[in-house]
Amino acid sequence: MAKIKTIPQIEFRLLAESHAKFDSLCQVKGKKRSELAREAVGWYLDNQDKLGADSRESILEKRMRKMEERLASLMARTAIDVGTMLSLMYRTIDQNMTDKERDETFVWAYNTAVARLKKKLEGQAADVQEVIKG
């Protein structure tokens, strides 16, 4: 005699509003309650990993947006500070130097700043390479 396979049964209750919506959906789709409930639970189980990942991505997006806003604010404050310093320098230079001296001073200042930044970045790159090797 062949063994009859039993399928576990799940019972639960719905709020009246959800029950009415569920019944309406069953009618629209032309399915029995049990069929639609199986589909819904199956979909939920199949998509559980995606739902969790979406939630984590949403949190990550919020954090990244906040970091972007902080960086934009920092850049704006830095630009204001640099603009203030340049205005003071221009005023002082215009009063005390010839056009040629002013141009030479700005070229010197630019080249010095670029060289300092390159040196700093090379040092940081070496630090990063040490960490990677370690």
XYZ file of C-alpha atoms in Angstrom, residues 20-40 43:
22
model
C -11.417 41.882 2.960
C -8.492 42.931 0.739
C -7.265 39.326 0.606
C -10.695 38.032 -0.418
C -10.977 40.744 -3.095
C -7.580 39.804 -4.489
C -8.583 36.124 -4.550
C -11.662 37.019 -6.610
C -9.710 39.248 -9.013
C -7.056 36.573 -9.564
C -9.603 33.747 -9.611
C -7.722 31.761 -6.979
C -8.655 30.034 -3.772
C -7.459 31.536 -0.508
C -5.021 28.683 0.076
C -3.487 29.072 -3.420
C -2.951 32.802 -3.030
C -1.629 32.391 0.516
C 0.880 29.745 -0.695
C 2.031 32.066 -3.488
C 2.399 34.999 -1.087
C 7.298 34.866 -2.747
